[in-house]
Short mmCIF file of N, CA and C in Angstrom, two decimals:
data_model
loop_
_atom_site.label_atom_id
_atom_site.label_comp_id
_atom_site.label_asym_id
_atom_site.label_seq_id
_atom_site.Cartn_x
_atom_site.Cartn_y
_atom_site.Cartn_z
N MET A 1 118.67 -50.58 -22.11
CA MET A 1 117.75 -49.81 -22.51
C MET A 1 116.90 -49.73 -21.22
N CYS A 2 116.75 -50.97 -20.37
CA CYS A 2 115.83 -50.90 -19.20
C CYS A 2 116.94 -50.07 -18.07
N ARG A 3 118.03 -50.22 -18.21
CA ARG A 3 118.69 -49.09 -17.20
C ARG A 3 118.41 -47.87 -17.17
N LYS A 4 118.42 -47.32 -18.53
CA LYS A 4 118.19 -46.07 -18.72
C LYS A 4 116.69 -45.45 -18.33
N LEU A 5 115.97 -46.49 -18.70
CA LEU A 5 114.28 -46.28 -18.34
C LEU A 5 114.42 -46.02 -16.69
N PHE A 6 115.03 -46.96 -15.94
CA PHE A 6 115.17 -47.00 -14.67
C PHE A 6 115.62 -45.55 -14.02
N LEU A 7 116.88 -45.20 -14.69
CA LEU A 7 117.46 -44.02 -14.34
C LEU A 7 116.70 -42.85 -14.65
N LEU A 8 116.26 -42.57 -15.64
CA LEU A 8 115.01 -41.63 -15.99
C LEU A 8 114.17 -41.56 -15.29
N THR A 9 113.42 -42.63 -14.84
CA THR A 9 112.70 -42.56 -13.67
C THR A 9 112.85 -41.90 -12.46
N ILE A 10 113.89 -42.46 -11.85
CA ILE A 10 114.69 -42.02 -10.65
C ILE A 10 114.66 -40.55 -10.73
N VAL A 11 115.26 -39.85 -11.85
CA VAL A 11 115.57 -38.62 -12.13
C VAL A 11 114.36 -37.68 -12.15
N PHE A 12 113.39 -38.32 -12.48
CA PHE A 12 111.80 -37.69 -13.07
C PHE A 12 111.41 -37.63 -11.43
N ILE A 13 111.23 -38.57 -10.95
CA ILE A 13 110.62 -38.63 -9.46
C ILE A 13 111.65 -37.56 -8.53
N GLY A 14 112.67 -37.45 -8.87
CA GLY A 14 113.58 -36.36 -7.78
C GLY A 14 113.26 -35.13 -8.33
N LEU A 15 113.21 -34.77 -9.21
CA LEU A 15 112.61 -33.52 -9.66
C LEU A 15 111.15 -33.17 -9.60
N VAL A 16 110.22 -34.06 -9.68
CA VAL A 16 108.99 -33.74 -9.27
C VAL A 16 108.74 -33.67 -7.96
N GLY A 17 109.36 -34.80 -7.08
CA GLY A 17 109.33 -34.41 -5.58
C GLY A 17 110.24 -33.29 -5.13
N GLY A 18 110.98 -32.88 -5.51
CA GLY A 18 111.58 -31.57 -5.36
C GLY A 18 110.71 -30.15 -5.77
N ALA A 19 110.16 -30.45 -6.89
CA ALA A 19 108.99 -29.32 -7.04
C ALA A 19 108.07 -29.38 -6.02
N PHE A 20 107.47 -30.55 -5.55
CA PHE A 20 106.44 -30.55 -4.52
C PHE A 20 106.91 -29.76 -3.64
N PHE A 21 107.92 -30.04 -2.90
CA PHE A 21 108.35 -29.55 -1.79
C PHE A 21 108.66 -28.23 -1.84
N PHE A 22 109.12 -27.56 -3.07
CA PHE A 22 109.48 -26.55 -3.39
C PHE A 22 108.29 -25.31 -3.11
N PHE A 23 107.26 -26.04 -3.91
CA PHE A 23 105.51 -25.32 -3.90
C PHE A 23 104.96 -25.57 -2.65
N ILE A 24 105.09 -26.52 -2.12
CA ILE A 24 104.31 -26.62 -0.92
C ILE A 24 104.41 -25.32 0.41
N LYS A 25 102.98 -25.13 0.80
CA LYS A 25 103.27 -23.74 1.78
C LYS A 25 103.70 -24.29 2.93
N PRO A 26 104.90 -24.04 3.72
CA PRO A 26 105.75 -24.41 4.99
C PRO A 26 104.44 -24.31 6.04
N LEU A 27 104.60 -25.03 6.98
CA LEU A 27 103.48 -25.08 8.38
C LEU A 27 104.29 -24.08 9.35
N SER A 28 103.51 -23.33 10.13
CA SER A 28 103.87 -22.27 11.05
C SER A 28 103.40 -23.14 12.12
N HIS A 29 104.18 -23.34 13.41
CA HIS A 29 103.70 -24.12 14.34
C HIS A 29 103.04 -23.07 15.35
N SER A 30 103.39 -21.87 15.12
CA SER A 30 102.35 -20.88 15.91
C SER A 30 101.08 -20.78 15.40
N SER A 31 100.52 -21.45 14.08
CA SER A 31 99.32 -20.91 13.91
C SER A 31 98.46 -22.12 13.44
N PHE A 32 98.65 -23.41 13.84
CA PHE A 32 98.17 -24.10 13.43
C PHE A 32 96.79 -24.05 13.58
N ASN A 33 96.00 -23.94 14.51
CA ASN A 33 94.39 -23.67 14.36
C ASN A 33 94.02 -22.44 13.54
N ASP A 34 94.92 -21.47 13.66
CA ASP A 34 94.39 -20.18 12.80
C ASP A 34 94.32 -20.42 11.23
N ASP A 35 95.46 -21.49 10.81
CA ASP A 35 95.72 -21.67 9.46
C ASP A 35 95.05 -22.78 9.01
N CYS A 36 94.20 -23.55 9.75
CA CYS A 36 93.56 -25.13 9.31
C CYS A 36 92.46 -25.07 8.21
N ALA A 37 92.50 -25.42 7.32
CA ALA A 37 91.55 -25.40 6.34
C ALA A 37 90.37 -26.48 7.03
N PHE A 38 90.85 -27.44 7.58
CA PHE A 38 89.59 -28.49 7.69
C PHE A 38 89.04 -28.20 9.06
N CYS A 39 89.43 -26.95 9.88
CA CYS A 39 88.78 -26.27 10.73
C CYS A 39 87.55 -25.46 10.22
N ASP A 40 87.82 -24.79 8.96
CA ASP A 40 86.97 -23.77 8.41
C ASP A 40 85.90 -24.10 7.89
N PRO A 41 84.89 -23.64 8.32
CA PRO A 41 83.37 -23.90 8.12
C PRO A 41 83.16 -23.88 6.60
N ALA A 42 83.54 -22.92 5.98
CA ALA A 42 83.56 -22.79 4.73
C ALA A 42 83.88 -23.79 3.82
N VAL A 43 84.98 -24.54 4.34
CA VAL A 43 85.65 -25.52 3.73
C VAL A 43 84.78 -26.67 3.74
N LEU A 44 84.27 -27.20 4.96
CA LEU A 44 83.53 -28.17 5.35
C LEU A 44 82.32 -28.41 4.87
N ASN A 45 81.72 -27.13 4.77
CA ASN A 45 80.42 -26.99 3.97
C ASN A 45 80.51 -27.20 2.60
N ASN A 46 81.33 -26.83 1.96
CA ASN A 46 81.59 -27.14 0.65
C ASN A 46 82.07 -28.50 0.15
N GLN A 47 82.72 -29.17 1.12
CA GLN A 47 83.40 -30.16 0.63
C GLN A 47 82.91 -31.84 1.50
N LYS A 48 82.32 -31.36 2.33
CA LYS A 48 81.81 -32.56 3.19
C LYS A 48 80.90 -33.34 2.81
N PHE A 49 81.11 -34.78 2.86
CA PHE A 49 79.98 -35.63 2.38
C PHE A 49 79.45 -36.67 3.14
N TYR A 50 80.29 -36.79 4.38
CA TYR A 50 80.23 -37.71 5.48
C TYR A 50 80.36 -36.90 6.76
N GLU A 51 79.80 -37.34 7.63
CA GLU A 51 80.22 -36.77 9.26
C GLU A 51 79.34 -37.66 10.22
N ASP A 52 80.14 -38.05 11.22
CA ASP A 52 79.71 -38.88 12.39
C ASP A 52 80.22 -38.12 13.69
N GLU A 53 80.08 -38.52 14.67
CA GLU A 53 80.49 -37.78 15.91
C GLU A 53 81.90 -37.35 16.21
N LEU A 54 82.73 -38.32 15.29
CA LEU A 54 84.19 -38.19 15.55
C LEU A 54 84.93 -37.98 14.15
N VAL A 55 84.36 -38.43 12.95
CA VAL A 55 84.99 -38.23 11.43
C VAL A 55 84.17 -37.43 10.67
N LEU A 56 84.78 -36.81 9.44
CA LEU A 56 84.58 -36.19 8.56
C LEU A 56 84.80 -37.02 7.21
N ALA A 57 84.33 -36.86 6.10
CA ALA A 57 84.91 -37.04 5.05
C ALA A 57 84.45 -36.14 4.08
N LEU A 58 85.78 -35.89 3.12
CA LEU A 58 85.73 -34.77 2.14
C LEU A 58 86.04 -35.10 1.02
N TYR A 59 85.42 -34.35 -0.20
CA TYR A 59 85.85 -34.37 -1.57
C TYR A 59 87.07 -33.48 -1.62
N THR A 60 88.38 -33.83 -1.99
CA THR A 60 89.59 -32.92 -2.29
C THR A 60 89.11 -31.97 -3.05
N HIS A 61 89.64 -30.68 -3.01
CA HIS A 61 89.39 -29.62 -3.97
C HIS A 61 90.70 -29.79 -5.19
N LYS A 62 91.51 -30.70 -5.29
CA LYS A 62 92.43 -30.73 -6.09
C LYS A 62 92.69 -32.64 -6.22
N PRO A 63 91.87 -32.89 -6.95
CA PRO A 63 91.82 -34.58 -6.63
C PRO A 63 92.93 -35.09 -7.82
N ILE A 64 93.79 -35.52 -7.30
CA ILE A 64 94.76 -36.58 -7.93
C ILE A 64 93.97 -37.38 -8.97
N PHE A 65 92.90 -38.15 -8.77
CA PHE A 65 92.09 -38.93 -9.63
C PHE A 65 90.70 -38.83 -9.33
N LEU A 66 89.59 -38.90 -10.08
CA LEU A 66 88.41 -38.92 -9.62
C LEU A 66 88.17 -39.70 -8.58
N GLY A 67 87.14 -39.36 -7.43
CA GLY A 67 87.27 -39.91 -6.30
C GLY A 67 88.22 -39.75 -5.18
N HIS A 68 89.29 -38.88 -5.47
CA HIS A 68 89.95 -38.41 -4.39
C HIS A 68 89.60 -37.78 -3.07
N CYS A 69 89.46 -38.49 -2.16
CA CYS A 69 88.93 -38.00 -0.87
C CYS A 69 89.64 -37.79 0.42
N LEU A 70 89.38 -36.89 1.41
CA LEU A 70 90.08 -36.95 2.70
C LEU A 70 89.38 -37.33 3.70
N ILE A 71 89.80 -38.23 4.66
CA ILE A 71 89.30 -38.59 5.75
C ILE A 71 89.84 -37.84 7.16
N ILE A 72 88.86 -37.20 7.85
CA ILE A 72 89.87 -36.34 9.15
C ILE A 72 88.87 -36.60 10.06
N PRO A 73 89.65 -36.45 11.48
CA PRO A 73 88.89 -36.59 12.68
C PRO A 73 88.36 -34.97 12.79
N LYS A 74 87.05 -34.97 13.41
CA LYS A 74 86.38 -33.68 13.63
C LYS A 74 87.32 -32.83 14.24
N ARG A 75 87.85 -33.56 15.41
CA ARG A 75 88.70 -32.50 16.63
C ARG A 75 89.90 -32.22 15.89
N HIS A 76 90.40 -30.98 15.97
CA HIS A 76 91.69 -30.45 15.43
C HIS A 76 92.80 -31.44 16.15
N VAL A 77 93.48 -31.97 15.46
CA VAL A 77 94.55 -32.69 15.66
C VAL A 77 95.83 -32.94 14.63
N GLU A 78 96.84 -32.20 15.19
CA GLU A 78 98.09 -32.21 14.14
C GLU A 78 98.57 -33.36 13.64
N ARG A 79 98.84 -34.53 14.55
CA ARG A 79 99.58 -35.62 14.07
C ARG A 79 98.79 -36.90 14.37
N PHE A 80 99.13 -37.95 13.80
CA PHE A 80 98.52 -39.36 14.11
C PHE A 80 98.44 -39.83 15.33
N GLU A 81 99.91 -39.50 16.04
CA GLU A 81 100.04 -40.10 17.41
C GLU A 81 99.14 -39.29 18.29
N MET A 82 98.50 -38.22 17.88
CA MET A 82 97.73 -37.43 18.92
C MET A 82 96.13 -37.95 19.09
N LEU A 83 95.95 -38.95 18.02
CA LEU A 83 94.40 -39.19 17.82
C LEU A 83 93.89 -39.88 18.98
N THR A 84 92.94 -40.41 19.48
CA THR A 84 92.69 -41.24 20.51
C THR A 84 92.14 -42.36 19.71
N ASP A 85 92.28 -43.47 20.72
CA ASP A 85 92.25 -44.92 19.90
C ASP A 85 90.80 -44.92 19.44
N ASP A 86 89.76 -44.33 20.03
CA ASP A 86 88.48 -44.23 19.37
C ASP A 86 88.37 -43.30 17.88
N GLU A 87 89.03 -42.28 18.08
CA GLU A 87 89.28 -41.92 16.46
C GLU A 87 89.84 -42.60 15.78
N ILE A 88 91.07 -43.30 15.74
CA ILE A 88 91.60 -44.11 15.15
C ILE A 88 90.82 -45.21 14.45
N THR A 89 89.89 -45.79 15.42
CA THR A 89 89.06 -46.86 15.14
C THR A 89 87.96 -46.28 14.13
N GLN A 90 87.26 -45.10 14.45
CA GLN A 90 86.45 -44.74 13.60
C GLN A 90 86.80 -44.17 12.24
N ILE A 91 88.20 -43.94 12.20
CA ILE A 91 88.88 -43.68 10.87
C ILE A 91 88.93 -44.62 9.89
N GLY A 92 89.23 -45.86 10.66
CA GLY A 92 89.02 -46.99 9.77
C GLY A 92 87.80 -47.59 9.26
N ARG A 93 86.92 -47.20 10.06
CA ARG A 93 85.31 -47.74 9.78
C ARG A 93 85.14 -46.52 8.61
N VAL A 94 85.29 -45.25 8.48
CA VAL A 94 84.93 -44.47 7.65
C VAL A 94 85.74 -44.56 6.35
N ILE A 95 86.94 -44.72 6.46
CA ILE A 95 87.67 -45.32 5.12
C ILE A 95 87.14 -46.39 4.47
N LYS A 96 86.23 -47.34 5.08
CA LYS A 96 85.60 -48.37 4.50
C LYS A 96 84.33 -47.74 3.84
N LYS A 97 83.54 -46.85 4.40
CA LYS A 97 82.33 -46.55 4.14
C LYS A 97 82.71 -45.57 2.58
N VAL A 98 83.60 -44.84 2.77
CA VAL A 98 84.26 -43.83 1.55
C VAL A 98 84.51 -44.93 0.44
N ASN A 99 85.41 -46.20 0.81
CA ASN A 99 85.87 -46.74 -0.33
C ASN A 99 84.28 -47.29 -1.02
N ARG A 100 83.71 -47.86 -0.26
CA ARG A 100 82.41 -48.49 -1.02
C ARG A 100 81.73 -47.48 -1.89
N ALA A 101 81.50 -46.07 -1.35
CA ALA A 101 80.86 -44.95 -2.22
C ALA A 101 81.66 -44.84 -3.29
N VAL A 102 82.83 -44.63 -3.18
CA VAL A 102 83.89 -44.09 -4.19
C VAL A 102 83.73 -45.34 -5.43
N GLU A 103 84.11 -46.53 -4.78
CA GLU A 103 83.64 -47.75 -5.76
C GLU A 103 82.42 -47.53 -6.77
N LYS A 104 81.36 -47.35 -6.05
CA LYS A 104 80.02 -47.28 -6.69
C LYS A 104 79.85 -45.93 -7.57
N VAL A 105 80.52 -44.70 -7.06
CA VAL A 105 80.47 -43.60 -7.93
C VAL A 105 81.22 -43.37 -9.01
N PHE A 106 82.34 -43.68 -8.82
CA PHE A 106 83.42 -43.52 -9.88
C PHE A 106 84.07 -44.70 -10.40
N GLU A 107 83.53 -45.98 -10.02
CA GLU A 107 83.70 -47.31 -10.56
C GLU A 107 85.25 -47.72 -10.60
N THR A 108 85.60 -47.53 -9.38
CA THR A 108 86.94 -47.95 -9.01
C THR A 108 87.04 -49.43 -8.38
N SER A 109 88.46 -49.70 -8.29
CA SER A 109 88.78 -51.02 -7.85
C SER A 109 89.78 -51.09 -6.99
N SER A 110 90.47 -50.24 -6.76
CA SER A 110 91.70 -50.09 -5.81
C SER A 110 91.95 -48.90 -5.33
N TYR A 111 92.81 -48.82 -4.13
CA TYR A 111 92.96 -47.60 -3.67
C TYR A 111 94.30 -47.28 -2.97
N LEU A 112 94.80 -46.00 -2.94
CA LEU A 112 96.14 -45.86 -1.96
C LEU A 112 95.55 -44.80 -0.77
N LEU A 113 96.01 -45.30 0.49
CA LEU A 113 96.09 -44.24 1.75
C LEU A 113 97.35 -43.42 1.71
N LEU A 114 97.20 -42.42 2.13
CA LEU A 114 98.41 -41.67 2.24
C LEU A 114 98.26 -40.72 3.75
N GLN A 115 98.95 -40.80 4.46
CA GLN A 115 98.94 -39.83 5.77
C GLN A 115 100.43 -39.27 6.00
N LYS A 116 100.28 -37.97 6.15
CA LYS A 116 101.65 -37.29 6.54
C LYS A 116 101.62 -37.01 8.06
N ASN A 117 102.71 -36.83 8.46
CA ASN A 117 102.67 -36.00 9.74
C ASN A 117 103.90 -35.38 9.87
N GLY A 118 103.82 -34.05 9.89
CA GLY A 118 104.83 -32.75 10.00
C GLY A 118 105.29 -32.49 8.52
N ARG A 119 105.62 -30.99 8.55
CA ARG A 119 105.85 -30.44 7.53
C ARG A 119 107.28 -31.16 6.64
N GLU A 120 108.27 -31.63 7.57
CA GLU A 120 109.15 -32.45 6.88
C GLU A 120 108.85 -33.56 5.98
N ALA A 121 107.51 -34.02 6.23
CA ALA A 121 107.20 -35.17 5.50
C ALA A 121 106.25 -34.51 4.61
N GLY A 122 105.99 -33.46 4.37
CA GLY A 122 104.86 -33.03 3.16
C GLY A 122 103.72 -32.52 3.56
N GLN A 123 103.42 -32.69 5.07
CA GLN A 123 102.26 -31.99 5.47
C GLN A 123 101.73 -30.64 5.36
N SER A 124 100.89 -30.55 4.31
CA SER A 124 100.43 -29.01 4.18
C SER A 124 99.33 -28.38 5.02
N VAL A 125 98.47 -29.34 5.43
CA VAL A 125 97.51 -28.87 6.35
C VAL A 125 97.61 -29.39 7.79
N PRO A 126 97.72 -28.33 8.57
CA PRO A 126 98.11 -29.12 10.02
C PRO A 126 96.72 -29.64 10.48
N HIS A 127 96.31 -30.82 10.25
CA HIS A 127 95.32 -31.31 10.73
C HIS A 127 95.22 -32.73 10.12
N VAL A 128 95.36 -33.84 11.07
CA VAL A 128 95.44 -35.15 10.52
C VAL A 128 94.56 -35.24 9.28
N HIS A 129 95.08 -36.02 8.28
CA HIS A 129 94.33 -36.28 7.22
C HIS A 129 94.74 -37.47 6.33
N PHE A 130 93.86 -38.32 6.31
CA PHE A 130 93.92 -39.13 5.14
C PHE A 130 93.44 -39.30 3.80
N HIS A 131 94.58 -39.32 2.73
CA HIS A 131 94.36 -39.16 1.37
C HIS A 131 93.81 -40.41 0.95
N TYR A 132 92.60 -40.64 0.75
CA TYR A 132 91.83 -41.77 -0.23
C TYR A 132 92.11 -41.50 -1.73
N VAL A 133 93.06 -42.37 -2.30
CA VAL A 133 93.32 -41.98 -3.78
C VAL A 133 92.97 -43.49 -4.59
N PRO A 134 91.77 -43.25 -5.10
CA PRO A 134 91.19 -44.35 -5.86
C PRO A 134 91.97 -44.51 -7.40
N ARG A 135 91.96 -45.95 -7.50
CA ARG A 135 92.36 -46.22 -9.05
C ARG A 135 91.69 -47.35 -9.71
N LYS A 136 91.62 -47.01 -10.72
CA LYS A 136 90.93 -48.30 -11.90
C LYS A 136 91.82 -49.41 -12.02
N ALA A 137 91.13 -50.30 -12.85
CA ALA A 137 92.04 -51.33 -13.42
C ALA A 137 92.39 -50.76 -14.70
N GLY A 138 93.66 -51.01 -14.85
CA GLY A 138 94.68 -50.51 -15.86
C GLY A 138 95.43 -49.46 -15.41
N ASP A 139 94.96 -48.94 -14.03
CA ASP A 139 96.12 -47.75 -13.54
C ASP A 139 97.25 -48.09 -13.06
N ASP A 140 98.07 -49.06 -13.80
CA ASP A 140 99.29 -49.48 -13.20
C ASP A 140 100.27 -48.77 -13.38
N SER A 141 100.47 -47.67 -14.07
CA SER A 141 101.70 -46.61 -14.36
C SER A 141 102.10 -45.92 -13.07
N ALA A 142 103.36 -46.24 -12.57
CA ALA A 142 103.69 -45.55 -11.22
C ALA A 142 104.19 -44.13 -11.59
N ILE A 143 104.61 -43.80 -12.97
CA ILE A 143 105.20 -42.62 -13.36
C ILE A 143 103.91 -41.54 -13.72
N GLN A 144 102.74 -42.44 -14.21
CA GLN A 144 101.59 -41.55 -14.18
C GLN A 144 100.96 -41.05 -12.85
N TYR A 145 100.85 -41.82 -12.25
CA TYR A 145 100.53 -41.77 -10.61
C TYR A 145 101.38 -40.52 -9.84
N ILE A 146 102.65 -40.76 -9.73
CA ILE A 146 103.48 -39.69 -9.25
C ILE A 146 103.49 -38.50 -9.75
N SER A 147 103.34 -38.59 -10.87
CA SER A 147 103.46 -37.24 -11.98
C SER A 147 101.95 -36.41 -11.64
N LYS A 148 100.83 -37.11 -11.72
CA LYS A 148 99.36 -36.61 -11.22
C LYS A 148 99.38 -36.27 -9.60
N MET A 149 100.26 -36.89 -9.18
CA MET A 149 100.21 -36.75 -7.45
C MET A 149 100.74 -35.26 -7.03
N TYR A 150 101.86 -34.81 -7.94
CA TYR A 150 102.59 -33.67 -7.72
C TYR A 150 101.93 -32.66 -8.66
N ILE A 151 101.27 -32.92 -9.74
CA ILE A 151 100.84 -31.73 -10.76
C ILE A 151 99.47 -31.19 -9.98
N ALA A 152 98.67 -32.23 -9.23
CA ALA A 152 97.52 -31.70 -8.37
C ALA A 152 97.87 -30.72 -7.49
N ASN A 153 99.03 -30.58 -6.94
CA ASN A 153 99.30 -29.60 -6.16
C ASN A 153 99.32 -28.14 -6.67
N LEU A 154 99.85 -28.27 -8.02
CA LEU A 154 100.11 -26.99 -8.56
C LEU A 154 98.79 -26.58 -9.60
N LYS A 155 97.85 -27.67 -9.65
CA LYS A 155 96.63 -27.07 -10.84
C LYS A 155 95.51 -26.13 -9.86
N GLN A 156 94.66 -25.77 -10.57
CA GLN A 156 93.74 -24.94 -9.99
C GLN A 156 92.54 -25.97 -9.11
N PRO A 157 92.01 -25.43 -8.27
CA PRO A 157 91.02 -26.31 -7.84
C PRO A 157 89.86 -26.61 -8.71
N ILE A 158 89.04 -27.46 -8.55
CA ILE A 158 88.00 -27.96 -9.49
C ILE A 158 86.87 -26.89 -8.87
N SER A 159 85.86 -26.90 -10.15
CA SER A 159 84.91 -25.79 -9.98
C SER A 159 83.96 -26.02 -8.69
N LYS A 160 83.01 -25.25 -8.56
CA LYS A 160 81.95 -25.40 -7.67
C LYS A 160 81.12 -26.29 -8.18
N ASP A 161 80.79 -26.17 -8.93
CA ASP A 161 79.76 -27.16 -9.59
C ASP A 161 80.14 -28.53 -9.73
N GLU A 162 81.60 -29.00 -10.02
CA GLU A 162 82.24 -29.93 -9.97
C GLU A 162 82.26 -30.49 -8.43
N MET A 163 82.60 -29.77 -7.71
CA MET A 163 82.70 -30.07 -6.37
C MET A 163 81.38 -30.64 -5.52
N HIS A 164 80.37 -29.67 -5.87
CA HIS A 164 78.86 -29.91 -5.68
C HIS A 164 78.55 -31.30 -5.97
N GLU A 165 78.61 -31.54 -7.45
CA GLU A 165 78.38 -32.95 -8.15
C GLU A 165 79.02 -34.20 -7.42
N ALA A 166 80.33 -34.08 -7.16
CA ALA A 166 80.89 -35.03 -6.44
C ALA A 166 80.37 -35.11 -5.26
N VAL A 167 80.16 -34.40 -4.25
CA VAL A 167 79.84 -34.60 -2.98
C VAL A 167 78.57 -35.15 -2.87
N GLU A 168 77.46 -34.66 -3.83
CA GLU A 168 76.06 -34.98 -3.63
C GLU A 168 76.17 -36.50 -3.96
N LYS A 169 77.03 -36.88 -5.25
CA LYS A 169 76.80 -38.37 -5.53
C LYS A 169 77.36 -39.10 -4.52
N LEU A 170 78.70 -38.80 -3.80
CA LEU A 170 79.28 -39.55 -2.52
C LEU A 170 78.42 -39.51 -1.38
N ARG A 171 77.64 -38.71 -0.98
CA ARG A 171 76.64 -38.37 -0.05
C ARG A 171 75.34 -39.32 -0.23
N HIS A 172 75.01 -39.40 -1.33
CA HIS A 172 74.02 -40.30 -1.83
C HIS A 172 74.15 -41.83 -1.70
N ALA A 173 75.59 -42.32 -2.14
CA ALA A 173 76.03 -43.53 -2.06
C ALA A 173 76.11 -43.81 -0.74
N ILE A 174 76.49 -43.13 0.17
CA ILE A 174 76.55 -43.45 1.68
C ILE A 174 75.10 -43.62 2.28
N GLU A 175 74.51 -42.61 1.91
CA GLU A 175 73.07 -42.90 2.67
C GLU A 175 72.41 -44.16 1.89
N LEU A 176 72.56 -44.68 0.96
CA LEU A 176 72.00 -45.65 0.47
C LEU A 176 72.40 -46.83 1.29
N GLU A 177 73.52 -46.79 1.97
CA GLU A 177 74.07 -48.15 2.72
C GLU A 177 73.49 -48.16 3.75
N LYS A 178 72.72 -47.25 4.51
CA LYS A 178 71.99 -47.12 5.64
C LYS A 178 71.06 -48.26 5.95
#
């Protein structure tokens, strides 16, 4: 029975993973800056809840779980190895700030960081970004997490009202730390 469950899980992950890469928009190396959502002022104005001289934090438009955020460098950089040491250090600091804010706002206790480099790795936006995906006590199902991760790409973005509410709550939580 345990072996069957393990095999079913592997098949499920393979099917869902294949669907993820099938539906993901391929990156065009010739249009990185033109097609970068994270360089679009409309996206930034709608989703940004933190900004400093080097780094931004955004609430994602298709959260896997409540509190799913993105931490990005302000400078358009396509891959992690292109970041400066100062950007890497500041991204780490901002991840800590985001974690404290998300814990307060969404009552989470754990998180996953995910960062992809290149379209072959599944990078869909040609701008370095770290996914901060929070988890709560009891969220220990790997199948639930993996299925929500891939389904998030296929579902509709959250409403403007939901986005505004999450952004304002996170912005307020970070401002209270100062």
